[in-house]
mmCIF file of C-alpha atoms in Angstrom:
data_model
loop_
_atom_site.group_PDB
_atom_site.id
_atom_site.type_symbol
_atom_site.label_atom_id
_atom_site.label_comp_id
_atom_site.label_asym_id
_atom_site.label_seq_id
_atom_site.Cartn_x
_atom_site.Cartn_y
_atom_site.Cartn_z
ATOM 1 C CA MET A 185 71.980 135.013 122.890
ATOM 2 C CA GLU A 186 71.458 137.997 120.601
ATOM 3 C CA VAL A 187 69.895 137.906 117.153
ATOM 4 C CA ARG A 188 70.429 140.251 114.236
ATOM 5 C CA ILE A 189 68.032 140.036 111.308
ATOM 6 C CA VAL A 190 69.649 140.840 107.952
ATOM 7 C CA LEU A 191 67.425 141.486 104.934
ATOM 8 C CA VAL A 192 69.130 141.508 101.548
ATOM 9 C CA GLY A 193 67.473 143.590 98.840
ATOM 10 C CA ILE A 194 64.074 143.607 100.535
ATOM 11 C CA GLU A 195 61.565 144.596 97.863
ATOM 12 C CA GLY A 196 58.176 144.904 99.529
ATOM 13 C CA ALA A 197 57.316 147.686 101.959
ATOM 14 C CA VAL A 198 54.548 145.573 103.497
ATOM 15 C CA ASN A 199 56.959 142.719 104.167
ATOM 16 C CA LEU A 200 59.537 145.077 105.629
ATOM 17 C CA GLY A 201 57.014 146.647 107.980
ATOM 18 C CA ILE A 202 55.679 143.280 109.127
ATOM 19 C CA ILE A 203 59.217 141.992 109.707
ATOM 20 C CA ALA A 204 60.046 145.005 111.890
ATOM 21 C CA ARG A 205 56.893 144.352 113.906
ATOM 22 C CA THR A 206 57.764 140.655 114.196
ATOM 23 C CA CYS A 207 61.249 141.517 115.438
ATOM 24 C CA MET A 208 59.670 143.479 118.279
ATOM 25 C CA ASN A 209 57.419 140.519 119.104
ATOM 26 C CA PHE A 210 60.498 138.395 119.706
ATOM 27 C CA ASN A 211 62.794 140.968 121.305
ATOM 28 C CA VAL A 212 65.153 141.358 118.343
ATOM 29 C CA LYS A 213 67.082 144.589 118.757
ATOM 30 C CA GLU A 214 69.048 144.759 115.501
ATOM 31 C CA LEU A 215 67.719 144.986 111.940
ATOM 32 C CA TYR A 216 70.170 145.384 109.059
ATOM 33 C CA LEU A 217 69.076 146.188 105.511
ATOM 34 C CA VAL A 218 71.463 145.422 102.669
ATOM 35 C CA SER A 219 70.719 147.622 99.643
ATOM 36 C CA PRO A 220 66.955 147.737 100.296
ATOM 37 C CA VAL A 221 64.579 148.376 97.405
ATOM 38 C CA ALA A 222 61.466 148.916 99.515
ATOM 39 C CA SER A 223 60.518 152.365 100.766
ATOM 40 C CA LEU A 224 61.197 152.665 104.488
ATOM 41 C CA GLU A 225 58.671 155.465 104.735
ATOM 42 C CA GLU A 226 55.982 153.230 103.260
ATOM 43 C CA ALA A 227 57.068 150.291 105.424
ATOM 44 C CA LEU A 228 56.537 152.323 108.588
ATOM 45 C CA LYS A 229 52.781 152.193 107.919
ATOM 46 C CA TYR A 230 52.824 148.428 108.463
ATOM 47 C CA SER A 231 55.337 148.209 111.296
ATOM 48 C CA ALA A 232 53.049 149.031 114.273
ATOM 49 C CA ARG A 233 55.257 148.972 117.385
ATOM 50 C CA GLY A 234 58.189 147.952 115.240
ATOM 51 C CA SER A 235 58.407 151.484 113.856
ATOM 52 C CA ASP A 236 61.194 152.481 116.250
ATOM 53 C CA LEU A 237 63.292 149.476 115.264
ATOM 54 C CA LEU A 238 62.672 150.180 111.580
ATOM 55 C CA SER A 239 63.593 153.841 112.008
ATOM 56 C CA ARG A 240 66.955 152.927 113.509
ATOM 57 C CA SER A 241 67.656 149.991 111.211
ATOM 58 C CA VAL A 242 71.171 149.931 109.805
ATOM 59 C CA ILE A 243 71.408 150.288 106.028
ATOM 60 C CA VAL A 244 74.568 148.950 104.388
ATOM 61 C CA ASP A 245 75.673 148.485 100.806
ATOM 62 C CA ARG A 246 77.631 145.255 101.279
ATOM 63 C CA LEU A 247 76.631 142.028 102.990
ATOM 64 C CA GLU A 248 79.919 141.761 104.871
ATOM 65 C CA LYS A 249 79.142 144.969 106.743
ATOM 66 C CA ALA A 250 76.037 143.333 108.185
ATOM 67 C CA PHE A 251 78.179 140.607 109.749
ATOM 68 C CA GLU A 252 80.393 142.862 111.827
ATOM 69 C CA GLY A 253 80.246 141.994 115.509
ATOM 70 C CA VAL A 254 78.525 138.596 115.210
ATOM 71 C CA ASP A 255 79.878 135.122 115.934
ATOM 72 C CA LEU A 256 77.806 133.113 113.471
ATOM 73 C CA VAL A 257 76.007 133.809 110.216
ATOM 74 C CA ALA A 258 73.055 131.714 109.057
ATOM 75 C CA ALA A 259 71.678 132.148 105.548
ATOM 76 C CA THR A 260 68.186 130.929 104.727
ATOM 77 C CA SER A 261 66.902 129.278 101.572
ATOM 78 C CA ALA A 262 63.965 127.195 100.419
ATOM 79 C CA ILE A 263 66.439 125.135 98.365
ATOM 80 C CA GLY A 264 68.206 123.280 101.125
ATOM 81 C CA TYR A 265 69.750 120.430 99.168
ATOM 82 C CA SER A 266 71.214 119.788 95.761
ATOM 83 C CA GLU A 267 73.330 116.693 95.174
ATOM 84 C CA GLY A 268 76.966 117.540 94.545
ATOM 85 C CA ASP A 269 76.484 121.200 95.467
ATOM 86 C CA ALA A 270 78.560 122.163 98.508
ATOM 87 C CA LEU A 271 76.529 125.333 98.989
ATOM 88 C CA ARG A 272 73.203 123.488 99.166
ATOM 89 C CA GLN A 273 73.849 121.264 102.183
ATOM 90 C CA ALA A 274 71.432 122.834 104.640
ATOM 91 C CA ILE A 275 70.374 121.913 108.123
ATOM 92 C CA SER A 276 66.763 122.228 109.178
ATOM 93 C CA LEU A 277 65.617 125.097 111.349
ATOM 94 C CA GLU A 278 64.887 122.619 114.127
ATOM 95 C CA ASP A 279 68.438 121.227 114.024
ATOM 96 C CA PHE A 280 69.887 124.727 113.930
ATOM 97 C CA VAL A 281 67.937 125.775 117.008
ATOM 98 C CA ASP A 282 68.686 122.568 118.925
ATOM 99 C CA ARG A 283 72.381 122.224 118.104
ATOM 100 C CA VAL A 284 73.670 125.740 117.579
ATOM 101 C CA ILE A 285 71.568 128.252 119.470
ATOM 102 C CA PRO A 286 72.110 126.864 123.007
ATOM 103 C CA ARG A 287 75.775 127.870 122.806
ATOM 104 C CA ALA A 288 75.546 130.856 120.484
ATOM 105 C CA ARG A 289 76.394 134.387 121.557
ATOM 106 C CA LYS A 290 75.325 136.581 118.666
ATOM 107 C CA VAL A 291 73.855 135.286 115.424
ATOM 108 C CA ALA A 292 73.055 137.050 112.160
ATOM 109 C CA ILE A 293 70.180 135.478 110.233
ATOM 110 C CA VAL A 294 70.111 136.415 106.563
ATOM 111 C CA PHE A 295 66.985 136.452 104.405
ATOM 112 C CA GLY A 296 67.019 137.056 100.656
ATOM 113 C CA ARG A 297 64.926 138.950 98.157
ATOM 114 C CA GLU A 298 61.274 138.045 97.735
ATOM 115 C CA SER A 299 61.779 137.456 93.999
ATOM 116 C CA THR A 300 65.122 135.666 93.760
ATOM 117 C CA GLY A 301 66.363 134.901 97.262
ATOM 118 C CA LEU A 302 70.093 134.983 97.959
ATOM 119 C CA THR A 303 72.726 134.624 95.249
ATOM 120 C CA ARG A 304 75.305 131.860 95.379
ATOM 121 C CA GLU A 305 77.959 134.408 96.275
ATOM 122 C CA GLU A 306 75.834 135.627 99.177
ATOM 123 C CA LEU A 307 75.186 132.077 100.351
ATOM 124 C CA SER A 308 78.910 131.344 100.332
ATOM 125 C CA LYS A 309 79.518 134.097 102.876
ATOM 126 C CA ALA A 310 77.400 132.365 105.532
ATOM 127 C CA ASP A 311 78.551 129.779 108.047
ATOM 128 C CA PHE A 312 75.311 127.814 107.868
ATOM 129 C CA LEU A 313 72.565 127.261 105.367
ATOM 130 C CA VAL A 314 69.256 126.796 107.166
ATOM 131 C CA THR A 315 65.992 125.764 105.586
ATOM 132 C CA ILE A 316 62.434 125.685 106.908
ATOM 133 C CA PRO A 317 60.880 122.370 105.835
ATOM 134 C CA ALA A 318 57.617 122.876 103.955
ATOM 135 C CA SER A 319 55.525 121.103 101.345
ATOM 136 C CA PRO A 320 57.705 119.904 98.440
ATOM 137 C CA GLU A 321 54.913 121.021 96.122
ATOM 138 C CA TYR A 322 55.452 124.635 97.194
ATOM 139 C CA PRO A 323 58.296 125.055 99.711
ATOM 140 C CA VAL A 324 58.933 128.784 99.165
ATOM 141 C CA LEU A 325 57.660 130.890 102.060
ATOM 142 C CA ASN A 326 56.933 134.593 102.016
ATOM 143 C CA VAL A 327 59.920 136.327 103.613
ATOM 144 C CA SER A 328 57.900 137.838 106.452
ATOM 145 C CA GLN A 329 56.449 134.407 107.229
ATOM 146 C CA ALA A 330 59.922 132.875 107.174
ATOM 147 C CA VAL A 331 61.230 135.497 109.599
ATOM 148 C CA ALA A 332 58.293 134.902 111.948
ATOM 149 C CA ILE A 333 58.732 131.121 111.945
ATOM 150 C CA PHE A 334 62.483 131.418 112.444
ATOM 151 C CA LEU A 335 62.160 133.850 115.354
ATOM 152 C CA TRP A 336 59.404 131.807 116.975
ATOM 153 C CA GLU A 337 61.620 128.720 116.978
ATOM 154 C CA LEU A 338 64.462 130.748 118.469
ATOM 155 C CA TRP A 339 62.177 132.308 121.052
ATOM 156 C CA LYS A 340 61.132 128.891 122.332
ATOM 157 C CA ARG A 341 64.754 128.305 123.319
ATOM 158 C CA VAL A 342 65.063 131.496 125.346
ATOM 159 C CA GLY A 343 65.329 130.723 129.041
ATOM 160 C CA ALA A 344 65.951 127.040 128.324
ATOM 161 C CA ARG A 345 69.679 127.289 127.782
ATOM 162 C CA PRO A 346 71.764 124.853 129.834
ATOM 163 C CA VAL A 347 74.358 126.523 132.035
ATOM 164 C CA ASN A 348 76.595 123.519 132.682
ATOM 165 C CA ILE A 349 78.260 123.552 129.265
ATOM 166 C CA PRO A 350 81.796 124.573 128.305
ATOM 167 C CA PRO A 351 82.393 128.009 126.794
ATOM 168 C CA ARG A 352 81.991 128.065 123.042
ATOM 169 C CA ALA A 353 85.003 128.959 120.898
ATOM 170 C CA THR A 354 84.948 132.510 119.600
ATOM 171 C CA ARG A 355 84.803 133.408 115.936
ATOM 172 C CA GLU A 356 88.442 134.502 116.073
ATOM 173 C CA GLU A 357 89.537 131.158 117.535
ATOM 174 C CA LEU A 358 87.649 129.212 114.868
ATOM 175 C CA GLU A 359 89.095 131.357 112.083
ATOM 176 C CA LYS A 360 92.600 130.411 113.265
ATOM 177 C CA VAL A 361 91.677 126.743 112.990
ATOM 178 C CA LEU A 362 90.155 127.237 109.535
ATOM 179 C CA ASP A 363 93.143 129.239 108.282
ATOM 180 C CA THR A 364 95.458 126.403 109.267
ATOM 181 C CA ILE A 365 93.193 123.747 107.744
ATOM 182 C CA ASN A 366 93.052 125.826 104.562
ATOM 183 C CA GLY A 367 96.847 125.755 104.510
ATOM 184 C CA ILE A 368 96.706 121.958 104.598
ATOM 185 C CA THR A 369 94.062 121.930 101.873
ATOM 186 C CA ALA A 370 96.212 124.112 99.615
ATOM 187 C CA LEU A 371 98.948 121.476 99.766
ATOM 188 C CA VAL A 372 96.820 118.358 99.266
ATOM 189 C CA ALA A 373 94.215 119.811 96.858
ATOM 190 C CA PRO A 374 96.049 122.396 94.738
ATOM 191 C CA LEU A 375 93.360 122.628 92.035
ATOM 192 C CA GLU A 376 91.371 125.789 92.769
ATOM 193 C CA ASP A 377 87.892 124.310 92.305
ATOM 194 C CA ARG A 378 88.540 121.345 94.598
ATOM 195 C CA ARG A 379 90.369 123.510 97.102
ATOM 196 C CA LYS A 380 87.440 125.935 97.370
ATOM 197 C CA ARG A 381 84.972 123.096 97.798
ATOM 198 C CA CYS A 382 87.093 121.551 100.538
ATOM 199 C CA GLU A 383 87.461 124.891 102.301
ATOM 200 C CA LEU A 384 83.706 125.484 102.196
ATOM 201 C CA VAL A 385 82.900 122.016 103.540
ATOM 202 C CA TRP A 386 85.472 122.329 106.336
ATOM 203 C CA ARG A 387 84.040 125.720 107.320
ATOM 204 C CA ARG A 388 80.489 124.397 107.384
ATOM 205 C CA LEU A 389 81.473 121.274 109.324
ATOM 206 C CA LEU A 390 83.500 123.119 111.928
ATOM 207 C CA LEU A 391 80.999 125.890 112.570
ATOM 208 C CA ARG A 392 78.061 123.507 112.522
ATOM 209 C CA SER A 393 79.667 121.451 115.288
ATOM 210 C CA VAL A 394 79.852 124.500 117.603
ATOM 211 C CA PRO A 395 83.136 123.434 119.275
ATOM 212 C CA SER A 396 84.148 124.495 122.751
ATOM 213 C CA VAL A 397 87.253 126.575 123.462
ATOM 214 C CA TYR A 398 89.121 123.436 124.476
ATOM 215 C CA GLU A 399 88.063 121.527 121.351
ATOM 216 C CA ALA A 400 89.117 124.418 119.114
ATOM 217 C CA ARG A 401 92.546 124.510 120.763
ATOM 218 C CA VAL A 402 93.023 120.777 120.264
ATOM 219 C CA LEU A 403 92.005 121.089 116.603
ATOM 220 C CA LEU A 404 94.385 124.006 116.111
ATOM 221 C CA TYR A 405 97.239 122.032 117.684
ATOM 222 C CA TRP A 406 96.515 119.062 115.401
ATOM 223 C CA ALA A 407 96.178 121.175 112.249
ATOM 224 C CA ARG A 408 99.408 123.051 112.920
ATOM 225 C CA ARG A 409 101.291 119.799 113.494
ATOM 226 C CA VAL A 410 99.943 118.357 110.229
ATOM 227 C CA LEU A 411 100.820 121.508 108.298
ATOM 228 C CA ARG A 412 104.303 121.554 109.788
ATOM 229 C CA LYS A 413 104.858 117.932 108.741
ATOM 230 C CA LEU A 414 103.643 118.614 105.215
ATOM 231 C CA ARG A 415 105.799 121.696 104.756
ATOM 232 C CA GLY A 416 108.901 120.250 106.304
ATOM 233 C CA PRO A 417 110.952 120.839 109.437
ATOM 234 C CA GLY A 418 111.624 124.490 108.647
ATOM 235 C CA PHE A 419 107.982 125.516 108.942
ATOM 236 C CA ARG A 420 106.813 127.513 111.941
ATOM 237 C CA SER A 421 103.140 128.062 112.672
ATOM 238 C CA PRO A 422 102.041 131.682 112.776
#
């Protein structure tokens, strides 16, 4: 399993340097910076043996570019739950590590700005919302601390992966399932707001379940049959 750390709008050079060092502690080979505010030159002073990783970090201007080549995207937030908010239905870091990581191939983990975190638009681009449980009196962690805790939990799983499990469905296979389910949603929930909420929940549910190749194929077969029935006998699945 490979991990890519994605920092959106990182503001503090000290935090950036410490994060680069932490990545080296846990064998993370890829660091992406989305529109960084912090000075990379200043951050190098705090990166210790993470200086090489920081020097070859990939700087992009759009979040989507940081997701190229990964199977799953996990966004992080201190606000993990808000009733009635489809975006704020997080799983805990422990659940993420236990249920997702054992069958993951390459995961991008996204951390937001020190001051404001990730925007709602940025959160919507992720497959998972993951939160690190902390005191309700002050649940907001410093970003470098959050990265360290996250990577430590992931590191504990390294070498403990079961080998007698079915192959996990690829991102491309899951997107085919979601595209077909979205076609069904467009027919049964034509109002844009409800349709978008349904699409988001379906995406989160499907990717959270980490289906196997076989399970994804069965779901795709079912979804295409449902869509064909709804559209009539003349419909042909793509």
